[in-house]
Short mmCIF file of C-alpha atoms and ligand atoms in Angstrom, two decimals:
data_model
loop_
_atom_site.label_atom_id
_atom_site.label_comp_id
_atom_site.label_asym_id
_atom_site.label_seq_id
_atom_site.Cartn_x
_atom_site.Cartn_y
_atom_site.Cartn_z
CA MET A 1 99.33 180.52 147.69
CA SER A 2 101.88 178.05 146.90
CA ALA A 3 105.14 178.99 145.01
CA THR A 4 105.64 177.16 141.54
CA PRO A 5 108.18 174.44 142.07
CA SER A 6 111.31 175.55 140.13
CA ARG A 7 113.04 173.29 137.78
CA PRO A 8 116.19 171.61 140.11
CA SER A 9 119.42 173.02 138.65
CA ALA A 10 122.44 170.90 137.61
CA ALA A 11 124.21 172.07 141.22
CA ASP A 12 120.80 170.49 143.24
CA VAL A 13 120.80 167.21 141.47
CA PRO A 14 122.63 164.77 143.64
CA ASP A 15 125.92 163.68 141.68
CA THR A 16 124.71 159.98 141.31
CA ASP A 17 121.65 161.17 139.22
CA ARG A 18 123.46 163.94 137.14
CA ARG A 19 123.31 163.22 133.49
CA ARG A 20 126.19 164.67 131.68
CA VAL A 21 127.86 164.68 128.26
CA LEU A 22 131.72 164.65 128.20
CA LEU A 23 132.66 166.13 124.94
CA ALA A 24 135.92 164.76 123.55
CA ALA A 25 138.42 167.76 121.95
CA PRO A 26 140.15 167.64 119.76
CA ARG A 27 137.41 165.88 117.69
CA GLY A 28 136.14 166.68 113.99
CA TYR A 29 137.78 167.89 110.70
CA CYS A 30 141.61 167.45 110.60
CA ALA A 31 143.75 169.63 108.58
CA GLY A 32 143.88 167.07 105.63
CA VAL A 33 140.11 166.62 105.35
CA ASP A 34 139.71 170.68 105.69
CA ARG A 35 141.89 171.02 102.95
CA ALA A 36 140.28 168.43 100.55
CA VAL A 37 136.87 169.82 101.17
CA ILE A 38 138.01 173.38 100.43
CA ALA A 39 139.78 172.22 97.18
CA VAL A 40 136.66 170.98 95.87
CA GLU A 41 134.71 174.04 97.01
CA GLN A 42 137.42 176.21 95.56
CA ALA A 43 137.62 174.07 92.15
CA LEU A 44 133.76 174.58 91.77
CA GLU A 45 134.16 178.34 92.30
CA GLN A 46 136.99 178.78 89.90
CA TYR A 47 136.01 176.51 87.27
CA GLY A 48 132.38 176.13 87.64
CA ALA A 49 130.40 172.70 87.84
CA PRO A 50 130.87 170.09 87.20
CA VAL A 51 134.26 169.04 88.79
CA TYR A 52 134.88 165.20 89.16
CA VAL A 53 136.25 163.61 92.57
CA ARG A 54 137.41 160.18 92.55
CA HIS A 55 136.42 158.26 95.39
CA GLU A 56 134.43 160.07 98.17
CA ILE A 57 136.72 163.11 98.96
CA VAL A 58 136.73 162.22 102.49
CA HIS A 59 134.82 159.19 104.35
CA ASN A 60 131.83 161.19 105.52
CA LYS A 61 128.37 160.91 103.67
CA TYR A 62 126.84 164.48 104.59
CA VAL A 63 130.08 165.88 103.14
CA VAL A 64 129.85 163.94 99.80
CA LYS A 65 126.08 164.98 99.72
CA THR A 66 126.78 168.60 100.42
CA LEU A 67 129.54 168.75 97.70
CA GLU A 68 127.17 166.85 95.22
CA LYS A 69 124.84 169.58 95.60
CA LYS A 70 127.30 172.29 94.62
CA GLY A 71 128.24 170.35 91.52
CA ALA A 72 130.88 167.62 92.33
CA ILE A 73 130.42 164.50 90.64
CA PHE A 74 131.86 161.60 92.29
CA VAL A 75 133.27 158.51 90.29
CA GLU A 76 135.01 155.60 91.32
CA GLU A 77 137.47 155.29 88.65
CA THR A 78 139.19 158.16 86.51
CA SER A 79 138.25 156.43 83.52
CA GLU A 80 134.64 157.49 84.19
CA VAL A 81 135.52 161.32 83.62
CA PRO A 82 135.06 162.63 80.17
CA GLU A 83 138.47 163.82 78.20
CA GLY A 84 139.67 167.33 79.38
CA GLU A 85 137.50 167.72 82.53
CA ILE A 86 139.08 167.95 85.79
CA VAL A 87 139.22 165.35 88.40
CA ILE A 88 140.16 165.53 92.12
CA PHE A 89 142.04 162.96 94.06
CA SER A 90 140.77 162.26 97.20
CA ALA A 91 142.64 163.10 100.89
CA HIS A 92 143.25 159.21 101.13
CA GLY A 93 145.67 159.44 98.31
CA VAL A 94 146.17 157.44 94.64
CA ALA A 95 148.83 154.96 93.35
CA PRO A 96 150.84 156.55 90.46
CA GLU A 97 148.93 154.31 88.09
CA VAL A 98 145.94 156.46 88.92
CA HIS A 99 148.13 159.55 87.84
CA LYS A 100 148.91 158.11 84.52
CA GLU A 101 145.64 157.12 83.99
CA ALA A 102 144.22 160.68 84.19
CA GLU A 103 147.39 161.81 81.90
CA ARG A 104 146.35 159.19 79.24
CA GLY A 105 142.40 160.41 79.33
CA LYS A 106 143.42 163.88 79.10
CA LEU A 107 142.53 165.28 82.51
CA ALA A 108 143.38 168.07 84.68
CA THR A 109 143.93 166.89 88.12
CA ILE A 110 143.79 168.44 91.29
CA ASP A 111 145.54 166.21 94.07
CA ALA A 112 144.19 166.60 97.58
CA THR A 113 146.01 163.71 99.13
CA CYS A 114 146.83 164.67 102.77
CA PRO A 115 150.34 165.47 103.04
CA LEU A 116 150.69 163.05 105.61
CA VAL A 117 149.67 160.29 103.35
CA THR A 118 152.06 161.76 100.70
CA LYS A 119 154.85 161.34 103.55
CA VAL A 120 154.00 157.53 103.78
CA HIS A 121 153.81 156.93 99.76
CA LYS A 122 157.43 158.97 99.88
CA GLU A 123 158.54 156.21 102.80
CA ALA A 124 157.60 153.53 100.54
CA VAL A 125 159.05 154.69 97.65
CA ARG A 126 162.44 155.21 99.34
CA TYR A 127 162.59 151.77 100.85
CA ALA A 128 161.48 150.16 97.86
CA LYS A 129 164.61 151.61 95.92
CA GLU A 130 166.83 150.27 98.77
CA ASP A 131 165.21 146.85 98.26
CA TYR A 132 163.48 146.30 101.77
CA ASP A 133 160.44 144.35 102.07
CA ILE A 134 158.05 146.62 103.15
CA LEU A 135 155.29 145.45 105.81
CA LEU A 136 152.32 147.76 105.44
CA ILE A 137 149.84 147.59 108.54
CA GLY A 138 146.69 148.86 107.46
CA HIS A 139 143.18 147.38 106.32
CA GLU A 140 142.84 145.62 103.43
CA GLY A 141 140.99 147.33 100.94
CA HIS A 142 141.14 150.36 102.36
CA GLU A 143 141.88 153.59 99.47
CA GLU A 144 144.82 154.71 101.45
CA VAL A 145 146.39 151.44 101.92
CA ILE A 146 145.48 150.48 97.85
CA GLY A 147 147.28 153.93 97.02
CA THR A 148 150.37 153.41 99.19
CA SER A 149 150.87 149.73 98.24
CA GLY A 150 150.48 151.16 94.80
CA GLU A 151 153.95 152.97 95.12
CA ALA A 152 155.79 150.05 95.11
CA PRO A 153 153.59 146.83 94.69
CA GLU A 154 156.53 144.47 94.34
CA HIS A 155 157.81 145.20 97.73
CA VAL A 156 154.88 145.90 100.10
CA THR A 157 153.10 143.24 101.82
CA LEU A 158 149.93 144.22 103.71
CA VAL A 159 149.74 143.38 107.49
CA ASP A 160 146.10 143.43 108.56
CA GLY A 161 146.65 143.56 112.30
CA PRO A 162 148.32 141.21 114.98
CA SER A 163 146.78 138.08 113.83
CA ASP A 164 147.94 138.50 110.23
CA VAL A 165 151.56 138.32 111.29
CA GLU A 166 152.08 134.91 111.38
CA ASN A 167 151.30 134.75 107.40
CA VAL A 168 153.82 137.29 106.62
CA GLU A 169 156.54 135.91 104.21
CA VAL A 170 159.66 138.21 103.37
CA ARG A 171 162.78 137.84 101.33
CA ASP A 172 165.47 138.64 103.83
CA PRO A 173 164.57 139.00 107.51
CA GLU A 174 167.40 141.40 107.93
CA LYS A 175 165.99 144.09 105.62
CA VAL A 176 162.31 144.37 106.62
CA VAL A 177 160.72 147.83 107.59
CA TRP A 178 157.12 148.46 108.73
CA LEU A 179 155.00 151.37 107.60
CA SER A 180 151.34 151.98 108.54
CA GLN A 181 148.22 153.59 107.36
CA THR A 182 147.72 156.97 108.88
CA THR A 183 144.17 156.24 110.65
CA LEU A 184 144.74 152.91 112.74
CA SER A 185 144.26 152.31 116.49
CA VAL A 186 147.82 153.51 117.98
CA ASP A 187 147.52 150.40 120.55
CA GLU A 188 146.57 147.74 118.15
CA THR A 189 149.33 148.91 115.61
CA MET A 190 152.07 148.77 118.44
CA GLU A 191 150.88 145.28 119.29
CA THR A 192 151.42 144.25 115.45
CA VAL A 193 154.60 145.87 115.48
CA ASP A 194 155.65 143.75 118.61
CA ALA A 195 154.59 140.56 116.94
CA LEU A 196 156.30 141.69 113.86
CA LYS A 197 159.74 142.08 115.87
CA GLY A 198 159.06 139.03 117.64
CA ARG A 199 159.46 137.39 114.13
CA TYR A 200 161.91 140.07 112.64
CA PRO A 201 164.14 141.21 115.39
CA ASN A 202 166.07 143.42 113.32
CA LEU A 203 162.82 145.07 111.58
CA LEU A 204 163.35 148.83 110.85
CA SER A 205 160.70 151.34 112.21
CA PRO A 206 159.72 154.24 109.92
CA PRO A 207 161.63 157.60 110.70
CA SER A 208 158.58 159.32 112.36
CA ASP A 209 155.10 158.01 113.33
CA ASP A 210 152.82 157.21 110.32
CA ILE A 211 149.54 157.13 112.51
CA CYS A 212 148.86 160.85 112.08
CA TYR A 213 148.43 163.57 114.61
CA ALA A 214 144.62 163.95 114.15
CA THR A 215 144.24 160.01 114.45
CA GLN A 216 146.62 159.90 117.62
CA ASN A 217 145.05 163.19 119.42
CA ARG A 218 141.23 162.02 118.76
CA GLN A 219 142.43 158.54 120.33
CA THR A 220 143.94 160.19 123.18
CA ALA A 221 140.95 162.66 124.02
CA ILE A 222 138.36 159.44 123.81
CA LYS A 223 140.49 157.41 126.16
CA GLN A 224 140.08 160.22 128.73
CA VAL A 225 136.25 160.54 127.99
CA ALA A 226 136.12 156.82 128.42
CA GLU A 227 137.55 156.42 131.89
CA GLU A 228 134.28 158.16 133.13
CA ALA A 229 131.48 157.71 130.36
CA ASP A 230 129.05 154.96 130.68
CA PHE A 231 128.44 154.90 127.03
CA VAL A 232 130.29 156.51 124.05
CA LEU A 233 128.73 158.11 121.03
CA VAL A 234 131.04 158.85 118.02
CA VAL A 235 129.72 160.54 114.83
CA GLY A 236 131.36 159.70 111.76
CA SER A 237 130.66 157.09 108.67
CA ARG A 238 130.94 153.33 108.74
CA ASN A 239 133.77 153.47 105.98
CA SER A 240 135.65 155.78 108.32
CA SER A 241 138.54 154.11 109.71
CA ASN A 242 139.58 156.77 112.38
CA SER A 243 135.77 156.71 113.47
CA VAL A 244 135.65 153.20 113.72
CA ARG A 245 138.90 153.13 115.72
CA LEU A 246 137.28 155.89 118.05
CA VAL A 247 134.52 153.57 119.34
CA GLU A 248 137.04 150.72 119.66
CA THR A 249 139.46 152.73 121.79
CA ALA A 250 136.60 153.62 123.75
CA ILE A 251 135.27 150.48 124.72
CA ALA A 252 138.68 149.48 125.30
CA HIS A 253 139.35 152.11 127.93
CA GLY A 254 136.70 151.74 130.04
CA ALA A 255 133.31 152.88 128.54
CA ARG A 256 130.67 150.20 128.72
CA ASP A 257 129.60 150.46 125.28
CA GLY A 258 129.76 152.64 122.19
CA ARG A 259 128.14 153.31 118.83
CA LEU A 260 129.15 154.72 115.68
CA VAL A 261 126.29 157.22 114.27
CA ASP A 262 126.27 159.04 111.01
CA SER A 263 124.06 161.56 112.75
CA ALA A 264 121.53 162.32 115.54
CA GLU A 265 118.88 160.51 113.97
CA GLU A 266 120.40 157.20 113.91
CA ILE A 267 120.60 157.20 117.91
CA ASP A 268 118.41 154.48 119.56
CA GLU A 269 117.02 155.78 122.92
CA ALA A 270 117.12 152.09 124.09
CA TRP A 271 121.18 152.77 124.04
CA LEU A 272 121.09 155.19 126.72
CA ASP A 273 118.76 153.21 129.46
CA GLY A 274 120.45 153.56 132.96
CA VAL A 275 123.32 155.88 131.10
CA ARG A 276 124.31 158.88 133.09
CA THR A 277 127.58 160.05 131.44
CA VAL A 278 127.68 159.86 127.83
CA GLY A 279 130.88 160.39 125.99
CA LEU A 280 130.99 162.07 122.72
CA SER A 281 133.34 162.39 119.74
CA SER A 282 133.72 162.58 116.18
CA GLY A 283 135.96 161.31 113.39
CA ALA A 284 138.38 163.53 111.40
CA SER A 285 136.05 163.62 108.58
CA VAL A 286 133.10 165.03 110.47
CA PRO A 287 131.64 168.38 110.25
CA GLU A 288 130.94 170.00 113.71
CA VAL A 289 127.29 170.51 112.73
CA LEU A 290 126.67 166.93 113.03
CA VAL A 291 127.99 166.92 116.45
CA ASP A 292 125.87 170.09 117.38
CA GLU A 293 122.72 168.13 116.69
CA VAL A 294 123.64 165.16 118.59
CA LEU A 295 124.44 167.65 121.58
CA GLU A 296 120.73 169.00 120.93
CA TRP A 297 119.47 165.59 120.51
CA LEU A 298 120.85 164.73 124.00
CA ALA A 299 120.12 168.29 125.78
CA GLY A 300 116.32 167.36 124.53
CA ARG A 301 116.53 164.08 126.90
CA GLY A 302 118.00 165.70 129.81
CA TRP A 303 121.65 165.64 129.09
CA GLU A 304 122.09 169.26 128.89
CA ASP A 305 125.42 169.50 131.09
CA VAL A 306 128.45 169.36 128.93
CA GLU A 307 131.95 169.24 129.82
CA ILE A 308 134.77 169.48 127.57
CA VAL A 309 137.40 167.07 127.96
CA GLN A 310 140.77 168.25 126.04
CA PRO A 311 143.96 166.65 126.99
CA VAL A 312 145.81 167.91 123.92
CA GLU A 313 145.62 171.11 121.75
CA GLU A 314 145.66 171.05 117.95
CA ARG A 315 146.78 173.69 115.73
CA MET A 316 147.69 172.02 112.17
CA GLN A 317 146.68 173.61 108.74
CA PHE A 318 147.93 172.62 105.43
CA SER A 319 148.25 174.86 102.69
CA LEU A 320 145.76 174.18 99.45
CA PRO A 321 146.81 172.01 96.33
CA LYS A 322 149.30 173.80 94.23
CA GLU A 323 147.05 172.87 91.14
CA LEU A 324 144.37 175.29 92.22
CA ARG A 325 146.92 178.39 91.50
CA LYS A 326 146.85 177.55 87.71
CA ASP A 327 144.34 177.65 84.99
CA LEU A 328 143.60 174.02 84.74
CA ARG A 329 140.77 174.64 82.19
CA ALA A 330 143.10 175.89 79.64
CA GLU A 331 145.81 173.16 80.31
CA ALA A 332 143.14 170.37 80.00
CA LYS A 333 142.18 172.03 76.35
CA SER A 334 145.98 172.41 75.40
CA ARG A 335 146.33 168.75 76.21
CA MET A 336 143.11 167.99 74.14
CA SER A 337 144.53 169.75 71.02
CA GLY A 338 148.16 168.65 71.69
S1 SF4 B 1 143.42 161.62 109.27
FE1 SF4 B 1 145.45 162.28 109.21
S2 SF4 B 1 146.22 161.65 107.56
FE2 SF4 B 1 143.98 161.23 107.29
S3 SF4 B 1 143.61 163.44 106.17
FE3 SF4 B 1 143.33 163.83 108.34
S4 SF4 B 1 145.48 164.43 108.97
FE4 SF4 B 1 145.56 163.73 106.80
#
């Protein structure tokens, strides 16, 4: 009687044939996204549906759809919100003009702007008051950049990467400061800053990093993963700046290729032809359930062996927007009667 052949364990497989996943940590939700999503959920619980949200609360389709099912209505502009209703501003922040528009529309507002974006807004206000020309490094059209520029439109010039530096014009080369969007590539931003310093040697830097801790930590982790991964998968939506940067960072640091996917359904098996080590991470607006689905998808195709790569610890938390501690419906009604 012959013995039933048992399945080889990972330890029996020669190292060169071993299929494994390097799972980056930290990944997924940052403190600002967590706070914004909880703010919408809590507003729905406290005031009942509908609650209006200006723009996607965070750049993730799954999160937006889940909140829609619970009764959130996403709008592009505050003017679309009926008088007296509640509107929540997204984690990316808004320009002061949007707050004024909400007041004119007699809306009650909950500001879920990430405190780290608010910090950049305050820097813009302060340097504008001191009459600096502010060179804001960021991506044209991104909501965060629109919000920050709106704090001091007369003073802010957008610099969209190193190739944009030659187009910059300032009033006084001795009085220039750079700020940045919070979700950029750390490496590319420093390239842009170096190029700007080449043109303006007295360029002032912000008092502390504008690229937030979450963006930096996720990039640090994916760099380490990319050193050993043949292929990197990043879970995130295409309009999520920090997610897109993770793919670019991985490829720049050793991964042969990489792709951004909203969910496991978007993975094309052909991408993994000849791949032994898959790196996996997710953007700051991605719930962990979507990463779990990708891990399941990979395990079903032989990538069962998962190693966590965690070069940095992360423990940041923000308190909820203060407006959630008030009776907003009563406030909106009194505005309407006033
Ligand atoms: S990515 Fe950074 S700036 Fe953006 S919400 Fe998260 S913590 Fe805040």
